[in-house]
Coordinates of C-alpha atoms and ligand atoms in Angstrom, one line a residue:
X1 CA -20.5 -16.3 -8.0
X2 CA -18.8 -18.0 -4.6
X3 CA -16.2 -18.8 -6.7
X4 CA -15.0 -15.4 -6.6
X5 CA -14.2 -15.9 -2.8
X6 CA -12.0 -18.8 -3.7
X7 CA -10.3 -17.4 -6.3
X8 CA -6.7 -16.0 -6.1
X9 CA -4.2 -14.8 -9.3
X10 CA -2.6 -18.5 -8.8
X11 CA -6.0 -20.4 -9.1
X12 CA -7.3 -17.9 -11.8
X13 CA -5.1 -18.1 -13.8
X14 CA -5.2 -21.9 -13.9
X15 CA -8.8 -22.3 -13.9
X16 CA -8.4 -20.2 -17.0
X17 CA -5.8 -22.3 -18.4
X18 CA -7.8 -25.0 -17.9
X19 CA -11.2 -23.4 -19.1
X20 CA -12.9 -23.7 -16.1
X21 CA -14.3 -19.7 -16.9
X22 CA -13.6 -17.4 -19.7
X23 CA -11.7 -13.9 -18.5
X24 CA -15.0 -12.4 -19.5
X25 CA -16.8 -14.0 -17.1
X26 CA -15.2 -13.4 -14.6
X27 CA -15.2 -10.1 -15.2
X28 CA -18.6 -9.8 -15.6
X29 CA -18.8 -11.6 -12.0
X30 CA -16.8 -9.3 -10.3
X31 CA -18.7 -6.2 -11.6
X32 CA -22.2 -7.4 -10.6
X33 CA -20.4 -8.6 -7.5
X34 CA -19.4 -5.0 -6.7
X35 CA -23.1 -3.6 -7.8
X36 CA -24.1 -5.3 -5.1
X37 CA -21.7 -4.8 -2.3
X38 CA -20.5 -1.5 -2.7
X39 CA -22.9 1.1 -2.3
X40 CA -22.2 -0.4 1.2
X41 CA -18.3 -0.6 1.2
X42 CA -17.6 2.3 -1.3
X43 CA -14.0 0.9 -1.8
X44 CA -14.5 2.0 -5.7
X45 CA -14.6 5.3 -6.7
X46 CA -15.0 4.9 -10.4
X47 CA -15.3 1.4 -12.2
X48 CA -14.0 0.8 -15.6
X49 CA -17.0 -1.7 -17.0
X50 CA -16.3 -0.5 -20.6
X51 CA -12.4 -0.9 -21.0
X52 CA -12.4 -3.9 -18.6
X53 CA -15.0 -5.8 -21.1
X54 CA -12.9 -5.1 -24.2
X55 CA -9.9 -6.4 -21.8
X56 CA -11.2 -9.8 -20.7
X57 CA -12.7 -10.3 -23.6
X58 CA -9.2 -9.9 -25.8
X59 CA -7.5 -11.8 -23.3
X60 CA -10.0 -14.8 -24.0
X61 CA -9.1 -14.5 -27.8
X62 CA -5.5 -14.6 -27.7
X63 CA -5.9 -17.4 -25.2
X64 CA -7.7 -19.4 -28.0
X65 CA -5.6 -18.4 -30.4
X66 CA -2.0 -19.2 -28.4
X67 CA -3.3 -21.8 -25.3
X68 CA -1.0 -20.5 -22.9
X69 CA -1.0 -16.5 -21.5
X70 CA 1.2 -15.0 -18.1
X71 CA -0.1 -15.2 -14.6
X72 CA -1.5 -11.7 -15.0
X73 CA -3.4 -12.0 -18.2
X74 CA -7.2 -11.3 -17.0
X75 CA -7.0 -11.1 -13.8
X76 CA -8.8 -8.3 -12.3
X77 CA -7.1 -6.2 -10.6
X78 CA -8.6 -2.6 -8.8
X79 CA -6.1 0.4 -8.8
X80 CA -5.6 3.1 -6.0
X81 CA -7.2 6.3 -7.8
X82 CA -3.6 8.3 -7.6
X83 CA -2.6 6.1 -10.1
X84 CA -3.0 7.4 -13.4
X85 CA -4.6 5.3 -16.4
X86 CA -4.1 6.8 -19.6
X87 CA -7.5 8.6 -20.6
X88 CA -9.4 7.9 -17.6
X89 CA -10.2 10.1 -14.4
X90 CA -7.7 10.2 -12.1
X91 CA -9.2 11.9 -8.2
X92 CA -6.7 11.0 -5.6
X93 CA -9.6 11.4 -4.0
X94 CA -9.1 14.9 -3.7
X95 CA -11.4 17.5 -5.2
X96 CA -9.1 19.2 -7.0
X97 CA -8.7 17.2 -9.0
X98 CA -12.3 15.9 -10.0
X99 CA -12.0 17.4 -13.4
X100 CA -8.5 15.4 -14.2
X101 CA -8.4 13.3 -17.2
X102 CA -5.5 11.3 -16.7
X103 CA -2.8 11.5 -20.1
X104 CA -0.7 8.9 -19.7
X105 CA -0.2 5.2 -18.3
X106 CA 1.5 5.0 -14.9
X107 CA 4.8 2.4 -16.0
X108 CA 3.4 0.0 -13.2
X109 CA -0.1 0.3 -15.6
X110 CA 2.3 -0.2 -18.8
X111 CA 3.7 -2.7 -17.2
X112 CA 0.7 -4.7 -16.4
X113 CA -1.3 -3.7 -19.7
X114 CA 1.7 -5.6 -20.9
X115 CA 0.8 -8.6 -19.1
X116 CA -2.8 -8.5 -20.0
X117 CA -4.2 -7.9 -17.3
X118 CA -8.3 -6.2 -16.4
X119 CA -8.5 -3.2 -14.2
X120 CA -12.0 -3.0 -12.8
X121 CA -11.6 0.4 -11.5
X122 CA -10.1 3.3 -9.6
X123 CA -10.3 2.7 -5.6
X124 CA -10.7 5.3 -2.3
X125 CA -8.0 6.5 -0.5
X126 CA -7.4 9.2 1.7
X127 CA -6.8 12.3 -0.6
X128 CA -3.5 12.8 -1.8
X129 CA -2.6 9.2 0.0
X130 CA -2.2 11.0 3.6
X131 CA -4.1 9.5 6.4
X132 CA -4.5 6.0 8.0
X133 CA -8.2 6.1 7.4
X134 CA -9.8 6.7 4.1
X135 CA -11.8 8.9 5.7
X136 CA -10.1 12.0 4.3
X137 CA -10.8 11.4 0.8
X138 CA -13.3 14.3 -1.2
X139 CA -15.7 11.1 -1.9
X140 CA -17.0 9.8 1.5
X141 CA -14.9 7.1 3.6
X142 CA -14.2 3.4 2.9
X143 CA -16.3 0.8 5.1
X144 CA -13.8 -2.4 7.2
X145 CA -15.6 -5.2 5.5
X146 CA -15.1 -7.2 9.0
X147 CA -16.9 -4.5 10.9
X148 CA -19.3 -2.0 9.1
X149 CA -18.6 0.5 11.9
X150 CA -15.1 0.4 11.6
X151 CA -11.9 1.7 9.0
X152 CA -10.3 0.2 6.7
X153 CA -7.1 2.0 7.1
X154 CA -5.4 4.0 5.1
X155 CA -4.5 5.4 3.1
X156 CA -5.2 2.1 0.4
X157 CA -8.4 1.6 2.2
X158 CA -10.3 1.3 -0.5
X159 CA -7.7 -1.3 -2.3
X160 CA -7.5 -3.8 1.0
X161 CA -11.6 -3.4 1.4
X162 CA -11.9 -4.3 -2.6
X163 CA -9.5 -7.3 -2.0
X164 CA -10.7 -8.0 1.3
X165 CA -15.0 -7.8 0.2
X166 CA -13.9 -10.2 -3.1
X167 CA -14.5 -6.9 -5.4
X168 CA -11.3 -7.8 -7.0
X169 CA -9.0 -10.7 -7.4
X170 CA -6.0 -8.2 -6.1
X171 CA -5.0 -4.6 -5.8
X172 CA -2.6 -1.8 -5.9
X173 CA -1.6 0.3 -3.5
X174 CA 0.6 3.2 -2.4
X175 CA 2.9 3.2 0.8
X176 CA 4.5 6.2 1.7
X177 CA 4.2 5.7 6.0
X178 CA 2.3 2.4 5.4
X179 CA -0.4 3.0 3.4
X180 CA -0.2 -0.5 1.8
X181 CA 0.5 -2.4 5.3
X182 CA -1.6 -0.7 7.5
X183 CA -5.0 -1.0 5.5
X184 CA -3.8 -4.8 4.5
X185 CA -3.4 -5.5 8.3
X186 CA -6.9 -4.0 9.3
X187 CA -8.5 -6.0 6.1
X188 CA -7.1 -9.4 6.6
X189 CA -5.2 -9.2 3.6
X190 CA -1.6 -9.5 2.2
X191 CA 0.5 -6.3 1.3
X192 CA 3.7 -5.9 0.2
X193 CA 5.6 -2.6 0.6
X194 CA 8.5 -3.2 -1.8
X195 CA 12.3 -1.2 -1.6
X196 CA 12.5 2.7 -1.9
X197 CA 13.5 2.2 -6.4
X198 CA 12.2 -1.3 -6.5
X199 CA 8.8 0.2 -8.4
X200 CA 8.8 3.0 -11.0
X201 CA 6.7 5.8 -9.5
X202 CA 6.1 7.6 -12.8
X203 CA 2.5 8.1 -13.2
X204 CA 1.7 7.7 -9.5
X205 CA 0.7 11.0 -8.1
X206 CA 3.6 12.2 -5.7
X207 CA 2.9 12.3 -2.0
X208 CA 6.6 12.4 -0.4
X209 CA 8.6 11.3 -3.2
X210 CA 12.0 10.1 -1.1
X211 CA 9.4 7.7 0.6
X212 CA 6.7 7.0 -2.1
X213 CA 6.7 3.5 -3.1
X214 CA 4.0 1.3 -5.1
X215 CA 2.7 -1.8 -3.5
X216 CA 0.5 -5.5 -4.1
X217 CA -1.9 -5.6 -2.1
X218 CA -3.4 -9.3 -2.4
X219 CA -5.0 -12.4 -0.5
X220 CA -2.0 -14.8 -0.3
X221 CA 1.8 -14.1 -0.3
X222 CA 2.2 -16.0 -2.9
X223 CA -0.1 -13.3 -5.5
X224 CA 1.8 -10.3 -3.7
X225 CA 5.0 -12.3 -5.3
X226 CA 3.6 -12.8 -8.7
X227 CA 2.3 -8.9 -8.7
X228 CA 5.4 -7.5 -7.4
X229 CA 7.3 -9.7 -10.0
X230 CA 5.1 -8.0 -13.0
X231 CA 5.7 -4.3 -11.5
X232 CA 9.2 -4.0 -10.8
X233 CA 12.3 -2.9 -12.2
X234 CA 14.2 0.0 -13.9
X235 CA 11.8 2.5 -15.3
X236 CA 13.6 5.5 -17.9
X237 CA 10.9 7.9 -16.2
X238 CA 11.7 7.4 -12.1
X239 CA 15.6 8.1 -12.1
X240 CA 15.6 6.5 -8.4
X241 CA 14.2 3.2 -9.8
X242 CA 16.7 0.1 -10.4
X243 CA 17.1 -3.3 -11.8
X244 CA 18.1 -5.6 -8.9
X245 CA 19.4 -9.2 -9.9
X246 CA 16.6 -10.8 -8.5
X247 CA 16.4 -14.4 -7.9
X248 CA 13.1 -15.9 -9.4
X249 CA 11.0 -14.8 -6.5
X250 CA 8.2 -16.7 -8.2
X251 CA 10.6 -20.2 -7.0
X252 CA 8.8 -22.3 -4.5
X253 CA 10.6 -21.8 -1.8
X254 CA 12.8 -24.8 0.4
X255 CA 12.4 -25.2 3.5
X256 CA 16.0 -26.1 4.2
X257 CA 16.9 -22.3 2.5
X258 CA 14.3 -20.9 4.8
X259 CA 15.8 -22.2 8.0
X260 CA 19.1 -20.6 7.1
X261 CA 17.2 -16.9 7.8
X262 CA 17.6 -15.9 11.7
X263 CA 14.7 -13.7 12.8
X264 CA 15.0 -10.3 14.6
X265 CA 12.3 -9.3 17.3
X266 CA 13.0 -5.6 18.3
X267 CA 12.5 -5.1 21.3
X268 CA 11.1 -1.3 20.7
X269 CA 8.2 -2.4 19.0
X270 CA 6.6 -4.6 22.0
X271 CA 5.8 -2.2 24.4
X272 CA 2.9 -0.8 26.2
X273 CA 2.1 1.6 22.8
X274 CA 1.1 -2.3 21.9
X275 CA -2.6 -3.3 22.3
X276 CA -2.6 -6.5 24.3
X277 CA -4.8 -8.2 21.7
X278 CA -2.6 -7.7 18.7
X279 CA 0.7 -8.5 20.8
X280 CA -0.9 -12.2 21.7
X281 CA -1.9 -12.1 17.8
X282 CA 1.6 -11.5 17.0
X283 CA 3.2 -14.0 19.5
X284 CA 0.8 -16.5 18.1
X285 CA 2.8 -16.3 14.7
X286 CA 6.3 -16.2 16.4
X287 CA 5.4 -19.8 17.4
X288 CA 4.3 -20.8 13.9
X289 CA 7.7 -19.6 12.3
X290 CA 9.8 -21.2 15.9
X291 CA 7.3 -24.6 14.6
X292 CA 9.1 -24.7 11.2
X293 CA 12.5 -24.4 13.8
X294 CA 13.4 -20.4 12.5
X295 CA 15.7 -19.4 15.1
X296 CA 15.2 -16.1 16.5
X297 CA 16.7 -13.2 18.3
X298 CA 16.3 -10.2 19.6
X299 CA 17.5 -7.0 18.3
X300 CA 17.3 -3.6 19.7
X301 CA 16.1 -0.2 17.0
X302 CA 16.7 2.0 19.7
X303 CA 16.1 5.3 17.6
X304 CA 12.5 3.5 16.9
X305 CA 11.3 6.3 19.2
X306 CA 11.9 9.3 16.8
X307 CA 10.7 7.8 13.8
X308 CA 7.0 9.5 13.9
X309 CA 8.3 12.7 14.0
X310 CA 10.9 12.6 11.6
X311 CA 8.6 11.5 9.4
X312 CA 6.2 14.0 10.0
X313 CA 8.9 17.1 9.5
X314 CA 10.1 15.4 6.4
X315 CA 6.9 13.8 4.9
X316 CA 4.7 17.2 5.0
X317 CA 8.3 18.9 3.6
X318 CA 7.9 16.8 0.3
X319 CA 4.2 17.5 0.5
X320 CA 4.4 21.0 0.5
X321 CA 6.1 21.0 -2.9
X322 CA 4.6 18.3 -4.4
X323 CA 1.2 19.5 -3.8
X324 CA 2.2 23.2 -5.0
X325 CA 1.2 21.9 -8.9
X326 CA -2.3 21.6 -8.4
X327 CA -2.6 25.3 -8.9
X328 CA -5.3 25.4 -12.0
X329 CA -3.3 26.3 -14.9
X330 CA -1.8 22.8 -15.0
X331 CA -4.0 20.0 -14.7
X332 CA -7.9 20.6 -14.0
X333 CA -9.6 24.0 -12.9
X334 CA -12.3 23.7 -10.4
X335 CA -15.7 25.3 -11.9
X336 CA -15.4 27.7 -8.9
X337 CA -12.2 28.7 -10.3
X338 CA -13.3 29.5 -13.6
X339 CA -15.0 33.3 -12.3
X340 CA -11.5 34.2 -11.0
X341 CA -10.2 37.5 -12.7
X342 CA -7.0 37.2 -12.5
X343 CA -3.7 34.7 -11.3
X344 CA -4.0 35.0 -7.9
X345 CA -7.3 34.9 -7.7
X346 CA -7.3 31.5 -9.9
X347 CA -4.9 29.9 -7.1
X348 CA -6.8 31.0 -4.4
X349 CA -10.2 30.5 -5.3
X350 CA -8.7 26.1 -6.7
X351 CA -6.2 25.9 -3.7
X352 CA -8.6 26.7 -1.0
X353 CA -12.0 25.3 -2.3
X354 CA -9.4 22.0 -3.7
X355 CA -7.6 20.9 -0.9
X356 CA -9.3 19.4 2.2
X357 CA -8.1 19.9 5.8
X358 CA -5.4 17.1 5.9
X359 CA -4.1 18.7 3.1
X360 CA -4.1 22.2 3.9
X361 CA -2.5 21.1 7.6
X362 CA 0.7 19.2 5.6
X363 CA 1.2 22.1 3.3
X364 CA 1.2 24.5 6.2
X365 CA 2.9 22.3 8.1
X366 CA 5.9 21.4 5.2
X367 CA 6.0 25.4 4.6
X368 CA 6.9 25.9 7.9
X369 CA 10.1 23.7 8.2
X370 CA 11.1 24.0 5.1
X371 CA 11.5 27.9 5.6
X372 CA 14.4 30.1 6.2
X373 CA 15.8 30.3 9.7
X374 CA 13.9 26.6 10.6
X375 CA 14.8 24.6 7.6
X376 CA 18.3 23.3 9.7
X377 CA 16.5 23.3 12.6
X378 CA 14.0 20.7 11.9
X379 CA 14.4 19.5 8.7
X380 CA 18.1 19.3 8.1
X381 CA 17.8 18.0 11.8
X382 CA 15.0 15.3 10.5
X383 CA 17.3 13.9 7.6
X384 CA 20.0 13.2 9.9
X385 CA 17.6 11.6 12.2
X386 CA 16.6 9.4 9.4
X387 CA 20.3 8.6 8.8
X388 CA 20.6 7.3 12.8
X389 CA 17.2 4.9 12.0
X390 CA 18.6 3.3 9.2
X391 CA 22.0 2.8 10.8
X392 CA 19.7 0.8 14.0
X393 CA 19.0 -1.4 11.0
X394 CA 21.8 -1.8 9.1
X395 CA 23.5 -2.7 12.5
X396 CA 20.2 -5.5 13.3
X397 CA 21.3 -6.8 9.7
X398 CA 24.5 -8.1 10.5
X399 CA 23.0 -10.1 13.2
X400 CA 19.6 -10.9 11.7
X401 CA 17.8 -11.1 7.8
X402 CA 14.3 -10.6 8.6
X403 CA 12.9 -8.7 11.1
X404 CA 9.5 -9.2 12.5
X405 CA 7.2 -6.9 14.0
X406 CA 3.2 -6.0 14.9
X407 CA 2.3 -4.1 11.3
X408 CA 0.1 -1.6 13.6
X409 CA -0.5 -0.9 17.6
X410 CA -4.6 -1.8 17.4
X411 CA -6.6 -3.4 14.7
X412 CA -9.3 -1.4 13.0
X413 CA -10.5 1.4 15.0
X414 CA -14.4 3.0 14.9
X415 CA -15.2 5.7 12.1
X416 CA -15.0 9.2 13.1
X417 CA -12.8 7.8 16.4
X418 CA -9.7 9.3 15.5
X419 CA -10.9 12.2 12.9
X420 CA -10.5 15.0 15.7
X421 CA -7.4 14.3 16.9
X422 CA -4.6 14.2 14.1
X423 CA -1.8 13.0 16.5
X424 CA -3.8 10.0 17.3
X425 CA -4.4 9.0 14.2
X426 CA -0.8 9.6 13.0
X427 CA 0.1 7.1 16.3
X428 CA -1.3 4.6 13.6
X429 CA 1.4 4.4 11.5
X430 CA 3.8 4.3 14.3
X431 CA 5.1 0.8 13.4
X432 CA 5.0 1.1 9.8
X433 CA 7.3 4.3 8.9
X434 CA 10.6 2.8 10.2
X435 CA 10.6 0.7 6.8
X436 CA 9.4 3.5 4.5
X437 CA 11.9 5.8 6.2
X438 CA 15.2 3.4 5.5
X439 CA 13.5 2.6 2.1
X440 CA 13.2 -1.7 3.3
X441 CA 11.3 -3.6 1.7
X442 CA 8.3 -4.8 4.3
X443 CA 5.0 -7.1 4.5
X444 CA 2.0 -7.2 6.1
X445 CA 0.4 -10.6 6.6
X446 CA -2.5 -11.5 8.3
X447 CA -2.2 -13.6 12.0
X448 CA -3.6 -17.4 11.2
X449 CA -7.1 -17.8 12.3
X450 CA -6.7 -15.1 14.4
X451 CA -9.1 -12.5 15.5
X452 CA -9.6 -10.5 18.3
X453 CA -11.3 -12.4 20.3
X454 CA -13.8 -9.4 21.5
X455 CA -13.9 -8.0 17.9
X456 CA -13.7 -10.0 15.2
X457 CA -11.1 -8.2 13.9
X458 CA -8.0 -9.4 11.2
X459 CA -4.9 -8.8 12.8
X460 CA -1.3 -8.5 10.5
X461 CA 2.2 -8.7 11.7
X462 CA 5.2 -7.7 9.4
X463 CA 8.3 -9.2 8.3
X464 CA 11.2 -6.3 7.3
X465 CA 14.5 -7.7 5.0
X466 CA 17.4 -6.0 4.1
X467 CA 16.9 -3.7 0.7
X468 CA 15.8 -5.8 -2.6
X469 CA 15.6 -9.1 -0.5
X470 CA 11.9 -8.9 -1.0
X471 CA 12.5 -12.8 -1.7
X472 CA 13.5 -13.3 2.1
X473 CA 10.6 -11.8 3.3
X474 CA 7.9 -13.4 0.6
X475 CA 9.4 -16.8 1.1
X476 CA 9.2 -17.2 4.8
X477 CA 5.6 -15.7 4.5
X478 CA 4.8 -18.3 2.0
X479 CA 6.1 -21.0 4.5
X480 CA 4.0 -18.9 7.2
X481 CA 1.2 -19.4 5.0
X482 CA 1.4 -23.1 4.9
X483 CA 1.6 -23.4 8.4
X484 CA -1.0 -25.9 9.8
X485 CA -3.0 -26.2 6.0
Ligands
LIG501 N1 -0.9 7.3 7.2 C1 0.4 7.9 6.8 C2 0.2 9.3 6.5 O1 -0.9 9.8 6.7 C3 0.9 7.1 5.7 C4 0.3 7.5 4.4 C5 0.8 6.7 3.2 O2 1.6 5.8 3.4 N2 0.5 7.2 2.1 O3 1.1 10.0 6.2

């Protein structure tokens, strides 16, 4: 089974090509792989052994049959469990919804049943996607495969462990603050956050829609390009999705193109909120790109320093009325719920024995500033906050393509370390909500042979581009990728 460590979408698929494994296989591999290793790591919380046999196994017959398949075809893939595959149950990791059954096939699923491609099963998150930890999902926290007393972030933790433990060839994710970059960064792994409308979000269960976006989360650049290429695009069911006239992304890219791309450094993100170990970590890989001769430049973000609490007046606001469906007449009824007598009694009874405290504190929270007499107080206030962030970048654009920055301010901290103290844990994100907040496309890739050198820990800087140049941001990381190999 080792060569499951080896393996990535780009070498699967051609070792399948070539015959080197059936689909089945490696299917089969990859479940006994995760019997094994995750009682320990719990990055899965349902597996999908049935379905994913009939999969592989029909991928292996149309292989025979036509001797040439797309990059997906088999490849096993885990799926953050607020993604909703049709006839299966779908948790966000929340209790309410332990009784759902989802009805339908999220388009990214469509998109990659399309493709061929396995899904071994559903993975942890924090429930509803909010937190930085996975320990707020219903179903017991993810374990840092680096560090078995450590997070794996969050809120895809249970995606970047399954990636980063070799429980699945690649993942998807869902970043709303930086739920895809954040966990990638404390995993070692690759993950791509693509534009605000590059990704349909029908079928993914809405956290803070105006931020919401799916992501790859994957070992190499390179498979973050090939599963972002089989995701995106114009979807009939998310009105804010789009076609963009991509370039082939899947291109090799030229060096000499690469050069042409000036790099940003904003100065806001390398400051004392910076843990000493991860700034040399991300120093290290400014002098990889300035090897390649990148030229670089500093730019300044200066509104970087509101974007946590915009965030948080405008994230718990979309919360707040997303969440308000889960009220047991649609979707599933808890079995405590059942007793109730009447309406009220049914909402009470689901919402408060449902929702855990993260939950409960956003709703609260969203309430509050959407209500009358504070709604243009904060959150009109918030949205033209936003407006002020996004013109910092637009105005580091004209100067600069890419922009690079630490992906978080400390690599993966101790369980139950930051659980008390909600602020703190928010602070995680700190770095990763500028993008999400201005809808850029942004990627998390870990630091070359780097780890703290007292920990053992991954590190992951990030590259931001301008909206739907995902290419820019995949190709230099590609290049980054090759540095020194
Ligand atoms: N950690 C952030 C939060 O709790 C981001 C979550 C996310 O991106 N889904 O809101």
């Amino acid at each position: 089974m080792a060569h499951l460590h080896d393996l990535t979408l780009k070498s699967f698929h051609a070792g399948l090509l070539r015959k080197d494994f059936s689909a089945l296989e490696i299917a089969r591999d990859f479940f006994d792989y995760i019997d094994l290793h995750d009682k320990k790591i719990h990055a899965y919380l349902s597996l999908l052994k049935d379905e994913a046999v009939k999969q592989a196994s029909e991928v292996d017959v149309a292989l025979a049959k036509e001797g040439e398949l797309g990059f997906l075809a088999g490849a096993p893939l885990a799926i953050k469990d607020n993604m909703l595959i049709d006839g299966t149950q779908t948790t966000a990791a929340s209790k309410i919804l332990e009784n759902y059954t989802a009805a339908y096939d999220a388009a990214v699923i469509g998109k990659l049943k399309a493709e061929k491609a396995v899904f071994l099963g559903k993975t942890n998150l924090d429930e509803f996607a909010m937190g930085s930890s996975t320990e707020n999902s219903a179903y017991g926290a993810t374990i840092n495969p680096y560090d078995e007393s450590r997070v794996p972030g969050g809120s895809s933790g249970g995606s970047a462990a399954a990636v980063a433990a070799n429980m699945a060839l690649a993942a998807l994710g869902s970043d709303t603050g930086g739920s895809v970059r954040q966990p990638a960064a404390f995993c070692g792994v690759v993950g791509l956050k693509p534009t605000y409308g590059a990704v349909s979000r029908h079928g993914l269960i809405a956290m803070a829609s105006s931020l919401d976006q799916i992501g790859p989360i994957t070992k190499t650049v390179e498979d973050a390009a090939i599963l972002f290429q089989a995701i995106r695009g114009k979807d009939e069911f998310d009105s804010t999705s789009v076609n963009n006239a991509y370039e082939d992304i899947l291109e090799p890219p030229e060096l000499e193109k690469i050069r042409k791309l000036k790099i940003g450094i904003p100065k806001e993100y390398f400051t004392n909120d910076l843990e000493s170990g991860v700034a040399e970590a991300v120093e290290q890989a400014i002098r990889n790109f300035k090897s390649l001769k990148i030229e670089f430049k500093e730019v300044s973000l200066p509104h970087t320093k509101y974007a946590l609490s915009v965030y948080y007046i405008i994230m718990p606001a979309e919360v707040s009325t997303n969440l308000a469906r889960f009220d047991g007449i649609r979707y599933a009824r808890l079995k405590e719920a059942e007793k109730a007598k009447n309406l009220l009694e049914i909402y009470l009874e689901q919402k408060s024995r449902g929702f855990g405290a993260e939950s409960k504190r956003r709703i609260l929270l969203g309430t509050f500033v959407l209500s009358a007499g504070y709604y243009d107080a904060y959150y009109g206030k918030a949205q033209r906050v936003r407006r002020l962030i996004k013109n910092d970048f637009d105005s580091a654009f004209k100067e600069v393509d890419v922009i690079l920055a630490p992906t978080t301010p400390d690599a993966a901290f101790k369980l139950g370390e930051k659980t008390a103290d909600p602020l703190q844990m928010y602070l995680s994100d700190i770095f990763t909500i500028p993008a999400s907040l201005t809808g850029l496309p942004a990627i998390s890739i870990p630091v070359k042979k780097y780890s703290l050198a007292d920990r053992e820990l991954p590190v992951g800087f990030q590259l931001i581009g301008r909206p739907f140049r995902e290419k820019d941001i995949l190709d230099l990381g590609q290049f980054y990728e090759k540095i020194g190999s």
